[in-house]
PDB file of C-alpha atoms in Angstrom:
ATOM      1  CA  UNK D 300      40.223 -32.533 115.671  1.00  0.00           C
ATOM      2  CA  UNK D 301      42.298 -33.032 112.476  1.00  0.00           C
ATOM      3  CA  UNK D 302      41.469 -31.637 109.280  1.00  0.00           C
ATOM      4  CA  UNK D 303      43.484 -32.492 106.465  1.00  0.00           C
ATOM      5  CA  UNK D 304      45.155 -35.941 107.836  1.00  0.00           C
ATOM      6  CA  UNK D 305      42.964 -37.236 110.605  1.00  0.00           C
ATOM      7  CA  UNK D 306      39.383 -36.242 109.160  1.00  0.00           C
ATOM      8  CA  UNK D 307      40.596 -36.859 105.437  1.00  0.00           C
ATOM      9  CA  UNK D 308      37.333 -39.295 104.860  1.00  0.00           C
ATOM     10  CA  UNK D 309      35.351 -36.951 105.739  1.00  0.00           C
ATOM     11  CA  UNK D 310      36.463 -34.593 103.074  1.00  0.00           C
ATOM     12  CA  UNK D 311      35.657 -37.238 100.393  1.00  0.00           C
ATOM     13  CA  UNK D 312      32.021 -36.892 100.680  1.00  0.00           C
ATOM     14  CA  UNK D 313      31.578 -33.281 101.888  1.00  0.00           C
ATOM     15  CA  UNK D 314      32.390 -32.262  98.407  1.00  0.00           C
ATOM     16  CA  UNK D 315      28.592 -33.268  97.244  1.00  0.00           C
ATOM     17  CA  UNK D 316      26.926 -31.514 100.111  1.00  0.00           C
ATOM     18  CA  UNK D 317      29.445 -28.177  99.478  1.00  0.00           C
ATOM     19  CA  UNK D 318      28.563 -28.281  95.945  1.00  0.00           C
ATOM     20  CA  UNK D 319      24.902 -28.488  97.374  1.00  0.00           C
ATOM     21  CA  UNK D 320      25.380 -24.836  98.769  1.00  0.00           C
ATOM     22  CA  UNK D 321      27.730 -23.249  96.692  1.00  0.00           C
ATOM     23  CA  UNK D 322      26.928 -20.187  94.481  1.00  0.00           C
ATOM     24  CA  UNK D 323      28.983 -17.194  96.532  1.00  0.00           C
ATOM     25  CA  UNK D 324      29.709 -14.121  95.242  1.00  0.00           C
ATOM     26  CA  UNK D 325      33.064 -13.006  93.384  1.00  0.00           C
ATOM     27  CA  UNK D 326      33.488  -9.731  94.563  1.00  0.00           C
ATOM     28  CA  UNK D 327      34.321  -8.756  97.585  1.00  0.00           C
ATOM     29  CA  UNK D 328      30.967  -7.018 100.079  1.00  0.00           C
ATOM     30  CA  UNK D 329      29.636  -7.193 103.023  1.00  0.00           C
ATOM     31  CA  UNK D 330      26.302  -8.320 101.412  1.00  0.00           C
ATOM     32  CA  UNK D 331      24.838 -11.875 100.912  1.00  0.00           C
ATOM     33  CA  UNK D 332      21.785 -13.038  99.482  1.00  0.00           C
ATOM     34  CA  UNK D 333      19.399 -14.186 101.787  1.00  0.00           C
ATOM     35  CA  UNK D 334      18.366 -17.217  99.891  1.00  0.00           C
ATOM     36  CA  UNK D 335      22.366 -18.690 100.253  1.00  0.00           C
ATOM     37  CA  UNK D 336      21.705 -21.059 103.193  1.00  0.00           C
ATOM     38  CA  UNK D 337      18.083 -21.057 102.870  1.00  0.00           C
ATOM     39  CA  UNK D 338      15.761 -24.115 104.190  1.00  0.00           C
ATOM     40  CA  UNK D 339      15.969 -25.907 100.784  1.00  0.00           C
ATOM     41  CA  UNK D 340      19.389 -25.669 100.589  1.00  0.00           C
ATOM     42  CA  UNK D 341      20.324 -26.881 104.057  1.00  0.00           C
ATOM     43  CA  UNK D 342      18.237 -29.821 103.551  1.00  0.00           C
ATOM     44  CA  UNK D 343      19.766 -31.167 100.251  1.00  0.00           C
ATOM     45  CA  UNK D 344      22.794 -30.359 101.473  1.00  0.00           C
ATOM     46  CA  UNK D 345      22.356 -32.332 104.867  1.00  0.00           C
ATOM     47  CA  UNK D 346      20.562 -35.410 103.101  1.00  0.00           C
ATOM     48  CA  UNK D 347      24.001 -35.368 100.463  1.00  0.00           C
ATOM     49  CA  UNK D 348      26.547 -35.388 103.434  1.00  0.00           C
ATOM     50  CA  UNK D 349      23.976 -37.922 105.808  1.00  0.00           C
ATOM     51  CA  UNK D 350      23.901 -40.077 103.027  1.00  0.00           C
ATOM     52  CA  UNK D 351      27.350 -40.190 102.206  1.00  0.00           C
ATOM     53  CA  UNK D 352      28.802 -40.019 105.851  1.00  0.00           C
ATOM     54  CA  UNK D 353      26.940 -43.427 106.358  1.00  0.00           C
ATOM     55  CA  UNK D 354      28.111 -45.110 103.148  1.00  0.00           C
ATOM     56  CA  UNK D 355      31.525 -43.892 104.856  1.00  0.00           C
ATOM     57  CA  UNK D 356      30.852 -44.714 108.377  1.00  0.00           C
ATOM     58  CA  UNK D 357      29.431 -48.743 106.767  1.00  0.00           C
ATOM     59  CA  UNK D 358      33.475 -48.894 105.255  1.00  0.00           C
ATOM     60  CA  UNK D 359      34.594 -48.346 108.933  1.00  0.00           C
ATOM     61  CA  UNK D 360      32.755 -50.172 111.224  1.00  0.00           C
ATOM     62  CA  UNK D 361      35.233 -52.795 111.704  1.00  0.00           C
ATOM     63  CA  UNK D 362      37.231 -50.420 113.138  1.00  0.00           C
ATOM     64  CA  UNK D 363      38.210 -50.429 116.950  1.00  0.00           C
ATOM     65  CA  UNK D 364      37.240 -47.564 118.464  1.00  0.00           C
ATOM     66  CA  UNK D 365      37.048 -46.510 122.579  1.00  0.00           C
ATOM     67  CA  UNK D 366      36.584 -42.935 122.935  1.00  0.00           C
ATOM     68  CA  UNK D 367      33.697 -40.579 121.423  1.00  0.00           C
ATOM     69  CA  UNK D 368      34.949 -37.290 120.215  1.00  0.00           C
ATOM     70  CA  UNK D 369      32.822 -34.528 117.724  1.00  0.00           C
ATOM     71  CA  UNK D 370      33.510 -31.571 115.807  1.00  0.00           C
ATOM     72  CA  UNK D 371      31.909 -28.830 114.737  1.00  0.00           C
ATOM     73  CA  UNK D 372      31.259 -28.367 110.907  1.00  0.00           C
ATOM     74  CA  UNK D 373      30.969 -24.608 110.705  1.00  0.00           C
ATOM     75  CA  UNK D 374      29.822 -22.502 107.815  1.00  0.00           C
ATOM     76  CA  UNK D 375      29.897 -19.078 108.004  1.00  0.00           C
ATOM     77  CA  UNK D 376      30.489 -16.054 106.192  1.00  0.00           C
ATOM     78  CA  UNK D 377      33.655 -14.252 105.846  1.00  0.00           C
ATOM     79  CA  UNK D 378      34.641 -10.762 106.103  1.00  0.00           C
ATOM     80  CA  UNK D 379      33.670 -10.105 102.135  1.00  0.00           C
ATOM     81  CA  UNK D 380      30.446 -11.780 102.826  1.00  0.00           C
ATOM     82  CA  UNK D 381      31.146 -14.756 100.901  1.00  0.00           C
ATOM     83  CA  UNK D 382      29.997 -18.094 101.805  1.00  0.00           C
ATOM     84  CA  UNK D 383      33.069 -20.021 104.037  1.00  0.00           C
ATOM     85  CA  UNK D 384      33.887 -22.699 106.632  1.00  0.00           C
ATOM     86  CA  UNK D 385      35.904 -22.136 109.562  1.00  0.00           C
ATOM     87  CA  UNK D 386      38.782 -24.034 109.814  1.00  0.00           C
ATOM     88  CA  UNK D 387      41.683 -23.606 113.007  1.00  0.00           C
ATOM     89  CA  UNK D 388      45.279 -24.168 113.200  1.00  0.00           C
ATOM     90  CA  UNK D 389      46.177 -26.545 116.261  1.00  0.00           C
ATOM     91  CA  UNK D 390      48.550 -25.327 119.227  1.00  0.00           C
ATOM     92  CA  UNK D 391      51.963 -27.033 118.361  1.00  0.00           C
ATOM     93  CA  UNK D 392      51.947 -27.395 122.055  1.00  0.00           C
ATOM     94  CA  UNK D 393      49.066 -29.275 122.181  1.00  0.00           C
ATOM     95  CA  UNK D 394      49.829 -33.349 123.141  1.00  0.00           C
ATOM     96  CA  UNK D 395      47.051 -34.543 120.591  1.00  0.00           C
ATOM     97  CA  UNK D 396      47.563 -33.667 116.878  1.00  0.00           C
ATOM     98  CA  UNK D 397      49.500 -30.679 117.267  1.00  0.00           C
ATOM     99  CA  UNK D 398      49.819 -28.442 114.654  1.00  0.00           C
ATOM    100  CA  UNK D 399      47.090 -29.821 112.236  1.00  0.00           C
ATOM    101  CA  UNK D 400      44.505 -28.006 110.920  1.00  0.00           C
ATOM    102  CA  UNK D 401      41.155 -28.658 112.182  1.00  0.00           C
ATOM    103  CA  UNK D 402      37.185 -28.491 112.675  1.00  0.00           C
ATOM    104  CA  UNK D 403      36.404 -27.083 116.468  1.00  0.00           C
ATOM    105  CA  UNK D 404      36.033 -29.642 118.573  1.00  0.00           C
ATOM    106  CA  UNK D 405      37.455 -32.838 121.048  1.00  0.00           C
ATOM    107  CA  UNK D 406      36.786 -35.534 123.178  1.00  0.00           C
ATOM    108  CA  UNK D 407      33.893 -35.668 124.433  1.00  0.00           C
ATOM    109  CA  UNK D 408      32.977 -35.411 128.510  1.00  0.00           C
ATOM    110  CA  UNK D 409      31.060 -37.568 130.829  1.00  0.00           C
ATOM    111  CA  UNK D 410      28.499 -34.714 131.294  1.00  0.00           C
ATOM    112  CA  UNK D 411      27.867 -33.766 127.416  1.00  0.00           C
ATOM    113  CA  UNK D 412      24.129 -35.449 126.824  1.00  0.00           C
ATOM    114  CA  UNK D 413      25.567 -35.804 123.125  1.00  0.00           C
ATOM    115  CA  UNK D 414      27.928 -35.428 120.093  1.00  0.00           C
ATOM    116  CA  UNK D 415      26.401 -32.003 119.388  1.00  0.00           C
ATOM    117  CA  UNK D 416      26.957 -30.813 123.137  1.00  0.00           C
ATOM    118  CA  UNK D 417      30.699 -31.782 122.893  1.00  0.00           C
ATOM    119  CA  UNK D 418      31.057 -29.659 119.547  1.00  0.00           C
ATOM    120  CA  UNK D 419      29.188 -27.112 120.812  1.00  0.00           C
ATOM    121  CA  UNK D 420      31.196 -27.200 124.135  1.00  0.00           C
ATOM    122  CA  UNK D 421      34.401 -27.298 122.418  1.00  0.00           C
ATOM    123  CA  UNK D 422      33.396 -24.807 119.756  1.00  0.00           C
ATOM    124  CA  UNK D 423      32.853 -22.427 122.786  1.00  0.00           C
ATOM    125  CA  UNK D 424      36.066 -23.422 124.757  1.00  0.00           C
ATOM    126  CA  UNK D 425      38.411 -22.710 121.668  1.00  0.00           C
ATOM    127  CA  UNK D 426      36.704 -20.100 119.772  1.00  0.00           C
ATOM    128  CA  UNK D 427      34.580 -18.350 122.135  1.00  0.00           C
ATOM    129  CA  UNK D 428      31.653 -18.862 120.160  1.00  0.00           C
ATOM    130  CA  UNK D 429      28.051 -18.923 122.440  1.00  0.00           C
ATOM    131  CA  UNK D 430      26.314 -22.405 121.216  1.00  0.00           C
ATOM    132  CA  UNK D 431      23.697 -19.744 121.052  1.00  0.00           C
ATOM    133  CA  UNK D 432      24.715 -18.288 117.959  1.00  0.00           C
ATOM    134  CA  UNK D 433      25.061 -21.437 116.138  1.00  0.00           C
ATOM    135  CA  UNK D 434      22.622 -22.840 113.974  1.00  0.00           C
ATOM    136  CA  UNK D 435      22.595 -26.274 114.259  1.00  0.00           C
ATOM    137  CA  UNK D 436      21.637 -28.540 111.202  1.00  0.00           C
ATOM    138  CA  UNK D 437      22.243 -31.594 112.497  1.00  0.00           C
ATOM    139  CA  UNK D 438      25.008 -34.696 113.578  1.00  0.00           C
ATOM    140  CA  UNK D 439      26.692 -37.006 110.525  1.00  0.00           C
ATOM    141  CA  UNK D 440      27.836 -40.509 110.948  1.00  0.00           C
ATOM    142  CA  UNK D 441      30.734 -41.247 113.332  1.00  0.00           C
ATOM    143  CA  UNK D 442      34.148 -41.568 111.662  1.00  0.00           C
ATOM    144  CA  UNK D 443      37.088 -42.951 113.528  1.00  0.00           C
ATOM    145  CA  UNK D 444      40.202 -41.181 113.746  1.00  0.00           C
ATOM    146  CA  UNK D 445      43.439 -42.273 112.031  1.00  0.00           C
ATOM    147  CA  UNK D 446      46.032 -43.372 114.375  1.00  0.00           C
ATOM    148  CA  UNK D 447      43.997 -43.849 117.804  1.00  0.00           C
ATOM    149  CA  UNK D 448      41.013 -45.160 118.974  1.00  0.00           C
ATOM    150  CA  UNK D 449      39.051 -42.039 118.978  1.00  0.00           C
ATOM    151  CA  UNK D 450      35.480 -42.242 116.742  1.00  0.00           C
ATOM    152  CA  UNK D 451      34.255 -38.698 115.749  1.00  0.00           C
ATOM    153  CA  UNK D 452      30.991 -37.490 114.971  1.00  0.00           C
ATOM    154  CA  UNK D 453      30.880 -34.372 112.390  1.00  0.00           C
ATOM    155  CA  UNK D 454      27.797 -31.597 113.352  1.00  0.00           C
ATOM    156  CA  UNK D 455      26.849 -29.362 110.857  1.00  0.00           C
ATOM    157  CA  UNK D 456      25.924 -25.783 111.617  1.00  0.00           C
ATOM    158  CA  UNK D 457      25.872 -22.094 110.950  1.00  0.00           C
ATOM    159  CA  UNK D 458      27.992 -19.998 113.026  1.00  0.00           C
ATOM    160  CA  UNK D 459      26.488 -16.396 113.069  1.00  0.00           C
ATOM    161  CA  UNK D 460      27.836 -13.578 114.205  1.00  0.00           C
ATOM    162  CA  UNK D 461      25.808 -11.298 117.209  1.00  0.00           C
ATOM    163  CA  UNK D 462      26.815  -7.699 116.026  1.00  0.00           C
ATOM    164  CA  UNK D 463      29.444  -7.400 113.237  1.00  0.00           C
ATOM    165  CA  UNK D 464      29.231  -8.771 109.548  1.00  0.00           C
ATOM    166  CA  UNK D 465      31.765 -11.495 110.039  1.00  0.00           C
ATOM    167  CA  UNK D 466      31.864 -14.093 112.793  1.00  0.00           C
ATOM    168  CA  UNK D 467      36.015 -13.071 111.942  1.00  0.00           C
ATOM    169  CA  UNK D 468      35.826  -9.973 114.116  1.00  0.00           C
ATOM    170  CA  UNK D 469      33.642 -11.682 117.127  1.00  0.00           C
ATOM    171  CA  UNK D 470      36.115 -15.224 118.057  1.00  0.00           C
ATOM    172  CA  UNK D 471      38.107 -15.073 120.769  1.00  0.00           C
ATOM    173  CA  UNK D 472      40.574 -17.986 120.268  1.00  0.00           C
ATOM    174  CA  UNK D 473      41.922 -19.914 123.025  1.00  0.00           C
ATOM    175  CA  UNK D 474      45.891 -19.595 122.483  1.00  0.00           C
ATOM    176  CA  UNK D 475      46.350 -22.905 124.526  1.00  0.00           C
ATOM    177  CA  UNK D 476      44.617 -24.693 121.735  1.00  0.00           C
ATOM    178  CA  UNK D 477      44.536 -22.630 118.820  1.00  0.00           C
ATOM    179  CA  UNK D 478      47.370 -21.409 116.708  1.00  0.00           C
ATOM    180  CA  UNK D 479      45.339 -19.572 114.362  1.00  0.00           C
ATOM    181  CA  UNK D 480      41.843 -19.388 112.643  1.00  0.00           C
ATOM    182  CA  UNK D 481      41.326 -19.053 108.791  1.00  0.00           C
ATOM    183  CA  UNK D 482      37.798 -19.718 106.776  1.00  0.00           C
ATOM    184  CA  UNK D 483      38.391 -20.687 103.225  1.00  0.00           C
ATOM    185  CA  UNK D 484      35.080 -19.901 101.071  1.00  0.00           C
ATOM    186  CA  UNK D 485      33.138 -22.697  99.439  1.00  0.00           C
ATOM    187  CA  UNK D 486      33.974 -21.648  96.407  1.00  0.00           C
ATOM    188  CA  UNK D 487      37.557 -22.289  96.992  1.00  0.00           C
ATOM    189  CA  UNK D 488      37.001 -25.533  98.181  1.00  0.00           C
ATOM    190  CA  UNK D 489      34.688 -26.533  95.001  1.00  0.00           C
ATOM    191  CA  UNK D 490      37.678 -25.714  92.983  1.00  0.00           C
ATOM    192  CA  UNK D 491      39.170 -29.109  91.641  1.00  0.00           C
ATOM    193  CA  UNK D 492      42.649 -27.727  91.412  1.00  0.00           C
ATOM    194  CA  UNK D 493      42.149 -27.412  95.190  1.00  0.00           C
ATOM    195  CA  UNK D 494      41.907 -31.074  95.534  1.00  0.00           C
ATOM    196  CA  UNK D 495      44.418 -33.560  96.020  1.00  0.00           C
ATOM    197  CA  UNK D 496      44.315 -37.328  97.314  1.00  0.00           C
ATOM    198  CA  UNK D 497      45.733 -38.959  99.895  1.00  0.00           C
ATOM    199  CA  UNK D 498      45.695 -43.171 101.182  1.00  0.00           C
ATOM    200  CA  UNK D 499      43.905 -43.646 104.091  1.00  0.00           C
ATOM    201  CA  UNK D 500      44.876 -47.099 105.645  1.00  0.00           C
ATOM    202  CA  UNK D 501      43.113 -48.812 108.705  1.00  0.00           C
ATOM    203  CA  UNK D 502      43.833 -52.019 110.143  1.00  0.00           C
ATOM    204  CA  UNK D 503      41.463 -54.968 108.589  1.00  0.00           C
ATOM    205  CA  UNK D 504      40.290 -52.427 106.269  1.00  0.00           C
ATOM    206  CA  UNK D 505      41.015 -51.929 102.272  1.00  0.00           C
ATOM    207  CA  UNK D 506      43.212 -48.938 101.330  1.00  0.00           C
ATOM    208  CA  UNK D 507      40.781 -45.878 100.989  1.00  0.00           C
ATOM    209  CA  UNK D 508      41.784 -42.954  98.520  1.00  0.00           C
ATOM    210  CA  UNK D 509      40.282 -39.777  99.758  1.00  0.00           C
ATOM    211  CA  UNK D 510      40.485 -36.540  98.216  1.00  0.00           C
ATOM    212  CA  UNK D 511      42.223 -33.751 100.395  1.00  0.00           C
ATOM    213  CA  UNK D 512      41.226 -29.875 100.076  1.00  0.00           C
ATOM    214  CA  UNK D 513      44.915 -27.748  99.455  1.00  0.00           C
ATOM    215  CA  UNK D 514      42.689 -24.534  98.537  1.00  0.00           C
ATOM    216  CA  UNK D 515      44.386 -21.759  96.162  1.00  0.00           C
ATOM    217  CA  UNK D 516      45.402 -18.918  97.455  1.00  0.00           C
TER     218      UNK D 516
END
């Protein structure tokens, strides 16, 4: 699902939980502390973004909305160790928001017993990640998509790795789907000259300004 136009609202409140979690190492190594996503921090972090996904979600509810969709919210680590989230470019092939930058994830199917099965399915089906080797913190408050009827529920997890030191060197992306896969490190995204705003506009529903992550190269 879209990143940087369609799931814009949720990058206004994922700020606070980021900030939550952030502390990453400068330099570049294969190390991390141990105490980075730690219990204490993945709960503050969760009650910032559950909190603020429902203040969000309240705003939207007016909203007409038909089918149920979810994406995956994954942190990770990247290849110097350092704290990141996994972001994908879109196929520009695809017939649904081609060629945006995105969370893992899509509509969800008839058999998926919930929003964290679709991510996880989808995760899987684009990335080739197990939902085995994702640590699962838990499902935010539905959003609904700009320009369709789709509502999307954000889950937020840890994809680990099963051998190397970087999930990087284990994903196996679908080329049908995925265009290419980049994870941008907290830090980065913490960085205010990273952020920029854009007008979110939904029918029967005031004008929303919502920051946008552009993170520096």
């Amino acid at each position: 699902m879209a990143f940087q136009k369609h799931n814009a609202h949720f990058l206004a409140w994922s700020l606070n939980g980021l900030a939550r979690l952030t502390n990453a190492r400068r330099s570049c190594s294969t190390t991390l502390d141990e105490t980075f996503f730690s219990e204490d921090r993945k709960k503050a972090c969760m009650e910032s973004l559950v909190k603020s996904s429902e203040e969000l979600s309240r705003m939207f509810r007016n909203v007409p909305t038909t089918l149920p969709a979810a994406v995956l919210v994954p942190f990770c680590i990247n290849r110097c160790g350092e704290p990141a989230v996994l972001l994908t470019l879109r196929s520009r092939s695809l017939s649904r928001h081609a060629g945006l930058i995105s969370f893992p994830g899509g509509i969800a199917d008839d058999s998926d017993a919930s929003a964290t099965e679709t991510a996880l399915r989808e995760t899987e089906e684009e990335l080739g990640i197990p939902p085995a080797n994702v640590d699962v913190w838990g499902p935010l408050h539905p959003l609904p998509s700009m320009g369709s009827t789709i509502l999307v529920t954000p889950v937020v997890g840890f994809a680990k790795p099963s051998t190397s030191s970087s999930l990087i060197y284990e994903l196996s992306a679908n080329e049908n789907e995925v265009e290419k896969v980049f994870m941008p490190t907290l830090r980065s995204l913490c960085d205010p000259r990273a952020w920029e705003y854009t007008c979110l506009k939904y029918p029967g529903v005031p004008d929303h300004a919502s920051p946008v992550f552009c993170p520096r190269r």
